[in-house]
XYZ file of C-alpha atoms in Angstrom:
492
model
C -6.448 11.611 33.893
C -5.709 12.643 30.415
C -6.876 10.158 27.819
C -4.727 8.477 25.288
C -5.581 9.916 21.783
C -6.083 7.460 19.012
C -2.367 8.833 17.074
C -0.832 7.562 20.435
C -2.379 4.521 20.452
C -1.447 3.588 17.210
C 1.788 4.782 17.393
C 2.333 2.864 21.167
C 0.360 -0.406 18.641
C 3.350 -0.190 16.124
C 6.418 0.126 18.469
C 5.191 -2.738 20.576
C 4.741 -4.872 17.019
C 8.088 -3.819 16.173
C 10.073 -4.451 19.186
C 8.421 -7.628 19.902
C 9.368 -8.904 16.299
C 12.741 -7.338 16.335
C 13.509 -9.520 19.656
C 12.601 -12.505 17.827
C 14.408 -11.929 14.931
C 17.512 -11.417 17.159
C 17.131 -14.078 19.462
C 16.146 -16.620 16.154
C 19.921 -14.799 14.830
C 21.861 -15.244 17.982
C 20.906 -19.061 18.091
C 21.725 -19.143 14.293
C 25.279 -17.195 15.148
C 25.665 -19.904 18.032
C 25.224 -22.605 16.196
C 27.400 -21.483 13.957
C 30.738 -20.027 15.797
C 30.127 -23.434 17.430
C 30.521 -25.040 14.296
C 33.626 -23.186 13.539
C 35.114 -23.376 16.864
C 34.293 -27.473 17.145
C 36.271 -27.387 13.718
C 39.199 -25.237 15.974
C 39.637 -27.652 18.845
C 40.024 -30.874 16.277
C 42.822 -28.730 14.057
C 44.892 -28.353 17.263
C 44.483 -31.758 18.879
C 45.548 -32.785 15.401
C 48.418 -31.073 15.023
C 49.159 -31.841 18.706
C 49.350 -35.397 17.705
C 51.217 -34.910 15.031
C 54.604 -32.593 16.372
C 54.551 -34.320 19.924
C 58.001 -35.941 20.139
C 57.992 -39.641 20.228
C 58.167 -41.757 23.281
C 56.220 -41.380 26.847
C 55.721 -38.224 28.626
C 58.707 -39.524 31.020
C 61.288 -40.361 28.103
C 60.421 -36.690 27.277
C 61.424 -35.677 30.467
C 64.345 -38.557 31.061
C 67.355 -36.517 30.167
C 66.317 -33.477 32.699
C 66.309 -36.836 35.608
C 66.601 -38.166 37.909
C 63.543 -36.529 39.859
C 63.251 -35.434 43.498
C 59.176 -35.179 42.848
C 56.278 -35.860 40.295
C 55.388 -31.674 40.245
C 59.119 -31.506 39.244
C 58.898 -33.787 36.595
C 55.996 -32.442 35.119
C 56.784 -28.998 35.492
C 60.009 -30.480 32.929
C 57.671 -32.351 30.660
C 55.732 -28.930 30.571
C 58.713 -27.064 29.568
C 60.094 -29.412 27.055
C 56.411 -29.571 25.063
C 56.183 -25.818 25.354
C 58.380 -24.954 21.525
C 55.322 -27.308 20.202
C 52.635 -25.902 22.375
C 53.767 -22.298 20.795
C 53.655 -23.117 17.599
C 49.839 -23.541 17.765
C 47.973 -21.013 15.859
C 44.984 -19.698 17.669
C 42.185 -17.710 16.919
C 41.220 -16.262 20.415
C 42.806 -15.885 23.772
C 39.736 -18.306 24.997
C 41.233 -21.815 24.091
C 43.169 -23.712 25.742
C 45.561 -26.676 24.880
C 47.958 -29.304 26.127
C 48.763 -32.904 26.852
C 47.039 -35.090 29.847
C 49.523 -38.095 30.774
C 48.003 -41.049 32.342
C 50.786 -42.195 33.816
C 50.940 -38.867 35.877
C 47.171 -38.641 36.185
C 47.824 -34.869 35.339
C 47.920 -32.686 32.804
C 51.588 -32.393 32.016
C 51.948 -29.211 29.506
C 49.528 -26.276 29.235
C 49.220 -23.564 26.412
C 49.186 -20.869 24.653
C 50.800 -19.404 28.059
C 51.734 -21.821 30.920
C 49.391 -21.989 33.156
C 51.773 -23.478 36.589
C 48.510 -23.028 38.821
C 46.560 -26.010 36.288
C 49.624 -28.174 36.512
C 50.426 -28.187 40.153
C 47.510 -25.982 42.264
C 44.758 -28.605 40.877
C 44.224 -32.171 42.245
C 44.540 -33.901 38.657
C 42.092 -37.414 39.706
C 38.911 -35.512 38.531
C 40.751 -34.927 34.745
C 41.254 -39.020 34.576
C 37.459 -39.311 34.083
C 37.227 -36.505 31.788
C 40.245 -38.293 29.934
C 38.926 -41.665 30.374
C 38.876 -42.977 26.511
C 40.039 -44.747 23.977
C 38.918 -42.737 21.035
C 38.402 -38.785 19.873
C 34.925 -36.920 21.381
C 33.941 -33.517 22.093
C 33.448 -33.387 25.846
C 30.746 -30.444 27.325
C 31.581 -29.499 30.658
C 29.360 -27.639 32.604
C 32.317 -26.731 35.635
C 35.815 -26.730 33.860
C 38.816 -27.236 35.815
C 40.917 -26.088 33.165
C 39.181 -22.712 32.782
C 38.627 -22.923 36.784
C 34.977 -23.446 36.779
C 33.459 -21.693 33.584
C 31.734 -23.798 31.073
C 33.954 -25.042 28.136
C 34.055 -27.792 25.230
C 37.045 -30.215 25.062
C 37.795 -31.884 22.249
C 40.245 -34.905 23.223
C 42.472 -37.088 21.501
C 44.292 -40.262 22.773
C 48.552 -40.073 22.414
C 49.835 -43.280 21.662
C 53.781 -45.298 21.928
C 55.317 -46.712 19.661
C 53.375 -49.856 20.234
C 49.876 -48.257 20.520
C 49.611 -48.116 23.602
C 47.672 -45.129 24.848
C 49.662 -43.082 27.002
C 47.417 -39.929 27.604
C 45.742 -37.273 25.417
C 46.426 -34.259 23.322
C 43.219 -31.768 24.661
C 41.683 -28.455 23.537
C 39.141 -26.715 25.144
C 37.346 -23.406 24.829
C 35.581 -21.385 26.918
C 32.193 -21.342 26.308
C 31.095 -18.400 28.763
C 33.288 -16.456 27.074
C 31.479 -17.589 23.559
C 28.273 -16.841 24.863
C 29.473 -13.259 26.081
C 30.788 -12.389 22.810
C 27.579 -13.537 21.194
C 25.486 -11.679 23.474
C 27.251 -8.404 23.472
C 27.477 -8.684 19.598
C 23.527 -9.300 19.775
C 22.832 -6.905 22.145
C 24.769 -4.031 19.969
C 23.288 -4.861 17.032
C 19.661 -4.882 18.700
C 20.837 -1.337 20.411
C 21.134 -0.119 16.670
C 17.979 -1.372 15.884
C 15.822 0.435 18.457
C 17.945 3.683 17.558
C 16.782 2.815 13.682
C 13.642 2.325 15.130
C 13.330 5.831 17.077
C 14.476 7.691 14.351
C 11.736 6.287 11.963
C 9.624 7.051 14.600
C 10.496 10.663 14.515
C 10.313 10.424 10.670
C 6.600 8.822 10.510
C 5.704 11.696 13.139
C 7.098 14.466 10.587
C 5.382 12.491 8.042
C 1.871 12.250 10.011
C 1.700 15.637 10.567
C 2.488 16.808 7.544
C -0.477 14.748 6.230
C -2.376 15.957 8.877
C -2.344 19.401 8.097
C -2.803 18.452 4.076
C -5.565 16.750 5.444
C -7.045 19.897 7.485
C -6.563 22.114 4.967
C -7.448 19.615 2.517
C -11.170 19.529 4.469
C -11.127 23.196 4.823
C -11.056 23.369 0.605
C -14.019 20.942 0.265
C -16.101 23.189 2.530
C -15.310 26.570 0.301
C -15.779 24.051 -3.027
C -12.238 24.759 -3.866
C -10.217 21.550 -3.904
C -9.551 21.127 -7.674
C -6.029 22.360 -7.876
C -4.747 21.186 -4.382
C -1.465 19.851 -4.028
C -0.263 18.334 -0.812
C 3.214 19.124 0.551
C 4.003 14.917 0.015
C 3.799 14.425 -3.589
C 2.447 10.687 -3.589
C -0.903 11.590 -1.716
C -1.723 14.518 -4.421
C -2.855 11.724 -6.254
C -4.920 10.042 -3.781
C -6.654 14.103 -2.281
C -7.658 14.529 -6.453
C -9.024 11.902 -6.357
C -11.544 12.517 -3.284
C -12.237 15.675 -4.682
C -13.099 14.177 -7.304
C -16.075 11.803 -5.764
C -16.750 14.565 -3.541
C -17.439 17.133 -6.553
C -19.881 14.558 -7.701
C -21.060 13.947 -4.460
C -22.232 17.523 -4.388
C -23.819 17.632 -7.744
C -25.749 14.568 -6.625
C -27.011 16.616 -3.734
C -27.218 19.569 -5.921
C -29.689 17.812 -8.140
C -31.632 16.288 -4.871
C -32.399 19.617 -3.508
C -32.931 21.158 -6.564
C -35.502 18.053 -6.829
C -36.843 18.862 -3.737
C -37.790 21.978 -4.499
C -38.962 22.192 -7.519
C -41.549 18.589 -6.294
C -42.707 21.191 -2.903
C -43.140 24.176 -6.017
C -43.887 23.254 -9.624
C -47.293 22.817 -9.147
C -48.333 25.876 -7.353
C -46.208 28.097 -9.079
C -47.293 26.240 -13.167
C -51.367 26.395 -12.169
C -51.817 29.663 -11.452
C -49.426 30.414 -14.180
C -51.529 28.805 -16.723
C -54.483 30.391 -15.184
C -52.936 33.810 -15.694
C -51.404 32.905 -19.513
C -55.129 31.871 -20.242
C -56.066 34.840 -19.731
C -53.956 37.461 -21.468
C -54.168 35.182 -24.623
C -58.214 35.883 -24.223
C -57.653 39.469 -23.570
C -55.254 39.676 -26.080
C -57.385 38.551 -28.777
C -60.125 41.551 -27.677
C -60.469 44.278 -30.127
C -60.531 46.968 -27.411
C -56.935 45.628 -26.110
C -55.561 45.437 -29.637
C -52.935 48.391 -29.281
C -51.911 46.143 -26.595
C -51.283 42.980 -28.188
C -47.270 43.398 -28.517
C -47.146 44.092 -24.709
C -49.846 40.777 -24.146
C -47.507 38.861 -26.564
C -44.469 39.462 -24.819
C -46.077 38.382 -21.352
C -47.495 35.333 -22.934
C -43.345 34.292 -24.128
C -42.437 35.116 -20.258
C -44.926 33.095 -19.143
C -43.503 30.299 -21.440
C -39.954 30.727 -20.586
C -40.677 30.401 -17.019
C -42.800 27.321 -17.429
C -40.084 25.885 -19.486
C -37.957 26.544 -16.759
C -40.564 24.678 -14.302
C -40.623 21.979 -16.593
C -36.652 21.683 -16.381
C -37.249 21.420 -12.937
C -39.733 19.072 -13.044
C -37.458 16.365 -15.090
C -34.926 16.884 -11.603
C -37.765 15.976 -9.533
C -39.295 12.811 -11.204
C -38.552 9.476 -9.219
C -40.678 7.136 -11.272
C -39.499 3.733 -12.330
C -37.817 3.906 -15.152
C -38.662 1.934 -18.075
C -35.425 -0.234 -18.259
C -35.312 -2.768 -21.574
C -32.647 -4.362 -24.009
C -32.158 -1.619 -26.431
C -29.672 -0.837 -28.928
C -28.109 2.314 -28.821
C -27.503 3.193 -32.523
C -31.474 2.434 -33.280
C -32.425 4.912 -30.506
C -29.927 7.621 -32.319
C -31.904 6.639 -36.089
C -35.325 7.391 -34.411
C -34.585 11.002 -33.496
C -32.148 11.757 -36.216
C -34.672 13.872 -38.040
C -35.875 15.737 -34.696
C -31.979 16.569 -34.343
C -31.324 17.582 -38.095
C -34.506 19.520 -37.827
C -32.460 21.505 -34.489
C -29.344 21.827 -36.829
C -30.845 23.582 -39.789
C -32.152 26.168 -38.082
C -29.315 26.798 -36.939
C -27.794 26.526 -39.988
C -25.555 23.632 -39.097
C -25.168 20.443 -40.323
C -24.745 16.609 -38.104
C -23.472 13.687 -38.782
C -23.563 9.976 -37.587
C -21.138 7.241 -37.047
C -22.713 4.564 -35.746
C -20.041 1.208 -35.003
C -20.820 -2.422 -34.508
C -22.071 -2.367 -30.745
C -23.945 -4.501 -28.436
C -27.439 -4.127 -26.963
C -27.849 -2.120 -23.365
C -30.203 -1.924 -20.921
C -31.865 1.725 -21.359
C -34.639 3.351 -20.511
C -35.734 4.863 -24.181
C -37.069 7.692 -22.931
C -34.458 9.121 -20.733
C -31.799 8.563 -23.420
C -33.759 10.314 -26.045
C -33.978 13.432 -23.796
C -30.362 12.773 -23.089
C -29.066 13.011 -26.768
C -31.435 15.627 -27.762
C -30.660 18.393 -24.618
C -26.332 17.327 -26.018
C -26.745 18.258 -29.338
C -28.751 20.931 -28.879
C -25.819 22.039 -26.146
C -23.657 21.044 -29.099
C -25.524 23.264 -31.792
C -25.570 26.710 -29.156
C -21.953 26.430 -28.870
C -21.398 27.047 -32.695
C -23.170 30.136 -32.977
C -22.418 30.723 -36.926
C -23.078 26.918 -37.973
C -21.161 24.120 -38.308
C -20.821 20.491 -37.841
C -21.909 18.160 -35.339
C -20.622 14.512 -35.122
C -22.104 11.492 -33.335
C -20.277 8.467 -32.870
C -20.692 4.911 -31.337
C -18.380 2.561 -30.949
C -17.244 -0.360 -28.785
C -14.103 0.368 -26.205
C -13.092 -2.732 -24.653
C -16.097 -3.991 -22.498
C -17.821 -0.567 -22.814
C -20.468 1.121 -25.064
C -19.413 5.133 -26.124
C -21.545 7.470 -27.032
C -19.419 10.497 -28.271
C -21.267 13.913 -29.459
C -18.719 16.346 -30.519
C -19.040 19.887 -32.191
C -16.961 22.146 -33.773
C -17.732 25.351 -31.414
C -16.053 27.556 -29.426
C -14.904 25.666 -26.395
C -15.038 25.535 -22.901
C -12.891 27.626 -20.346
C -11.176 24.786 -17.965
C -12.256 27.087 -15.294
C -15.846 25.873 -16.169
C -15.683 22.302 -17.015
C -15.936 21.358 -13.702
C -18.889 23.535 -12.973
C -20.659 21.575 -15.657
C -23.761 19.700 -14.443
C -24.329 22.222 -11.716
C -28.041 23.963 -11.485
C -27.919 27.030 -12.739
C -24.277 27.490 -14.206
C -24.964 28.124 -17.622
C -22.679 29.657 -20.198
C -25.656 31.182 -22.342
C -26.951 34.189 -22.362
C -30.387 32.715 -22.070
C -29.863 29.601 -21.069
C -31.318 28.043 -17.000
C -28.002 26.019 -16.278
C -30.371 22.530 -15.796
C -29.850 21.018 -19.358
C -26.429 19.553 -18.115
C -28.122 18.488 -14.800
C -30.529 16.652 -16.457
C -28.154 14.729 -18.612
C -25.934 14.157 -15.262
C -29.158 12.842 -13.603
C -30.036 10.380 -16.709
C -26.488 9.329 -17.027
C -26.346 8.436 -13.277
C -29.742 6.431 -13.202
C -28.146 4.218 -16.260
C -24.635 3.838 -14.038
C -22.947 5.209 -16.840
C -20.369 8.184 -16.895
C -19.915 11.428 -18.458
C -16.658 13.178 -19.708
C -15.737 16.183 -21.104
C -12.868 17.297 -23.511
C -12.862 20.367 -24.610
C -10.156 23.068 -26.474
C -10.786 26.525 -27.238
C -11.706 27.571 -30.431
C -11.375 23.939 -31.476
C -14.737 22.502 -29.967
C -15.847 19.993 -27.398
C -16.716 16.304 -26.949
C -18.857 14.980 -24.290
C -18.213 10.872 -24.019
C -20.560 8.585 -22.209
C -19.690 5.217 -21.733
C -22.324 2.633 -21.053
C -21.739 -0.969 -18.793
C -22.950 -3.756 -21.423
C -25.583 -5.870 -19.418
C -24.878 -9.782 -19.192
C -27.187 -11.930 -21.233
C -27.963 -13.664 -17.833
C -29.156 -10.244 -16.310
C -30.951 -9.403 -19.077
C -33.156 -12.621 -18.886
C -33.711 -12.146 -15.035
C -34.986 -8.544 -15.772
C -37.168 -9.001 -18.554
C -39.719 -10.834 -16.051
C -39.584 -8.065 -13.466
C -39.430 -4.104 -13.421
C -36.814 -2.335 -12.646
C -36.557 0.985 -10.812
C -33.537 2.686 -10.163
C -34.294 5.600 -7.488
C -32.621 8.942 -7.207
């Protein structure tokens, strides 16, 4: 047996919501549309009793009928009475063909005129003695009967009023009634229409959502099918209003991979450093003894130039190494703008060699929880970023200031830009845009500004420079006191 697949499911889940409150929104309607063509109707049945009452001619139901006379029987009489009350019973405006009117004479026990058309099988076919106790009273009322001889046997409301002589004496009633079967039926079939249109409005959403589903479904494939070939930057799916919602997985999912970029790269270089750096020192050792040898002194340019090598590659090992530290960082309340005074002289030092110049704003901001350290290595490895990218000199600014809640760190220099195309590679091991640069500088910074819960943007024109923005979380006064008496570490 096949199984039901989850879209199913959910789709079977919605259509039995929606039915089930569509039924009780049209059988909550149908009572309200009852109630209401009741209400109008009720109003009906007293307009024509009224106006019954008011154009019957005076006198009994026999003086009516007196000038036709003498009478050979009581059917013939009232069949006369009938005739003589039909100009009035025809001049009744009605809305439906499902009301009936007339006159009820108790002297006749009978109903003695019938309308809108004559019904002869209501005035003579039917034994009148059941009408006297539907006609038994002294005042107006709405009557509900549930077996109607005048609509012969369907349900109906009567509204009945009492017909009086000229001395008040009641000599029979002016009736309406209507046939409520017939009421119910027109409610019903006008309910049952409408509801009829609402499961076809239904269906067709249906087959819209489905369109709709798949369509997202295949975004959604091919959507996947980007993230696993690192492409999804410039997708666009074929519904406009998710584009927004795809960019913006692929945008936690680009930093998802750098995270796991920088783990492995961790990894590594914890399982490597130290085999690779000890021998590597071993071997450095000694070509700067052999170097320094008289016989080997035609050789000292080649020993020189092994020694740098050497160098490089352990500054490369020591890149790695700042990937691969997990130690507890040294979280305290610092403030950002004294941190940036310390190493202002290690970073003008980095400018004037090459031949550049840097310059500080530093805005009214409040203390953050830092880890000294880490920042310091954080500003330094951006301005010196800052300083390669203006290869002829120039100027470098550093700014503070407070946005809102936030602390921002901006570093911007006057360079040569960055290719869009590459701004998102940013942070990734071993993308560099230097000719002799390792692509883990970024990394680094990514790494520091993670471990601090900050973030990192870029903004960058070419031929007009870049800025790199951090923006720092202020720490609560109440968190601060809690941490002071404990150590925090924040782990990779």
């Amino acid at each position: 047996m096949k199984k039901i697949n989850l879209t199913t499911k959910l789709n079977l889940k919605i259509i039995g919501v929606v039915l089930l409150l569509m039924i009780t929104v049209t059988v909550h309607n149908l009572w309200l549309s009852l109630q209401e063509e009741n209400e109008k109707n009720a109003l009906w049945l007293v307009s024509i009793t009224d106006f019954l009452i008011k154009k019957k001619p005076e006198g009994s139901f026999s003086d009516i009928a007196a000038n036709h006379g003498p009478f050979q029987s009581t059917q013939q009489e009232i069949m006369t009475i009938n005739h003589e009350l039909q100009p009035v019973l025809q001049a009744v405006l009605v809305p439906s063909n499902i009301i009936k009117f007339g006159f009820y004479s108790l002297e006749h026990e009978s109903i003695v005129a019938i309308g809108p058309h004559s019904d002869v099988s209501i005035l003579l076919g039917i034994d009148g003695k059941p009408f006297k106790k539907v006609f038994y009273s002294d005042t107006e009322k709405f009557i509900e009967r549930k077996s109607s001889l005048v609509w012969h046997g369907a349900n109906a409301i009567i509204h009945i009023r009492p017909v009086t002589d000229h001395n008040g004496v009641i000599i029979g009633h002016a009736f309406a009634a209507i046939n409520q079967d017939a009421v119910n039926a027109t409610m019903w079939k006008r309910t049952i229409n409408t509801l009829m249109a609402a499961i076809f409005m239904l269906l067709v959403c249906i087959v819209i959502f489905r369109e709709l589903f798949n369509k997202l479904k295949k975004d959604m494939q091919l959507f996947a099918e980007r993230i696993l070939n690192g492409c999804t930057g410039n997708f666009n799916s074929e519904l406009a209003e998710f584009t927004p919602i795809l960019q913006y997985i692929s945008e936690q999912t680009e930093k998802m991979t750098r995270l796991d970029r920088l783990n492995i790269i961790g990894e590594m270089a914890a399982g490597i450093a130290h085999e690779v750096r000890n021998p590597m020192t071993t071997v450095r050792g000694l070509l700067q003894f052999m170097g320094n040898k008289q016989e080997f002194a035609n050789q000292k340019e080649k020993f020189s130039l092994m020694i740098d090598e050497i160098d490089r590659a352990n500054k490369i090992i020591t890149e790695f190494l700042s990937l691969a530290k997990n130690r507890a960082m040294n979280f305290s309340e610092n403030n950002l703008n004294d941190i940036i005074r310390n190493i202002y002289p290690l970073m003008q030092a980095d400018a004037l060699r090459n031949n550049s110049n840097i310059k500080i704003f530093l805005g009214e901001i409040p203390p953050l929880f830092l880890d000294q350290d880490s920042i310091h290595q954080l500003i330094l490895n951006m301005v010196r970023n800052g300083l390669d990218a203006m290869p002829t000199g120039g100027l470098l600014h550093i700014i503070t200031a407070q946005n809102e809640q936030k602390v921002v760190l901006s570093i911007k220099d006057h360079g040569l830009g960055i290719p869009k195309e590459d701004i998102e590679k940013l942070g990734t091991p071993f993308f560099t845009t230097k000719d002799n640069g390792t692509g883990l500088g970024l990394a680094v910074c990514y790494r520091i500004v993670h471990r601090h819960a900050a973030t990192l943007s870029i903004n960058s024109e070419l031929g007009e420079g870049t800025v790199f923005t951090i923006e720092f979380e202020p720490i609560s006064s109440d968190t601060l006191s809690s941490i002071k008496d404990t150590s925090l570490s924040i782990p990779k």
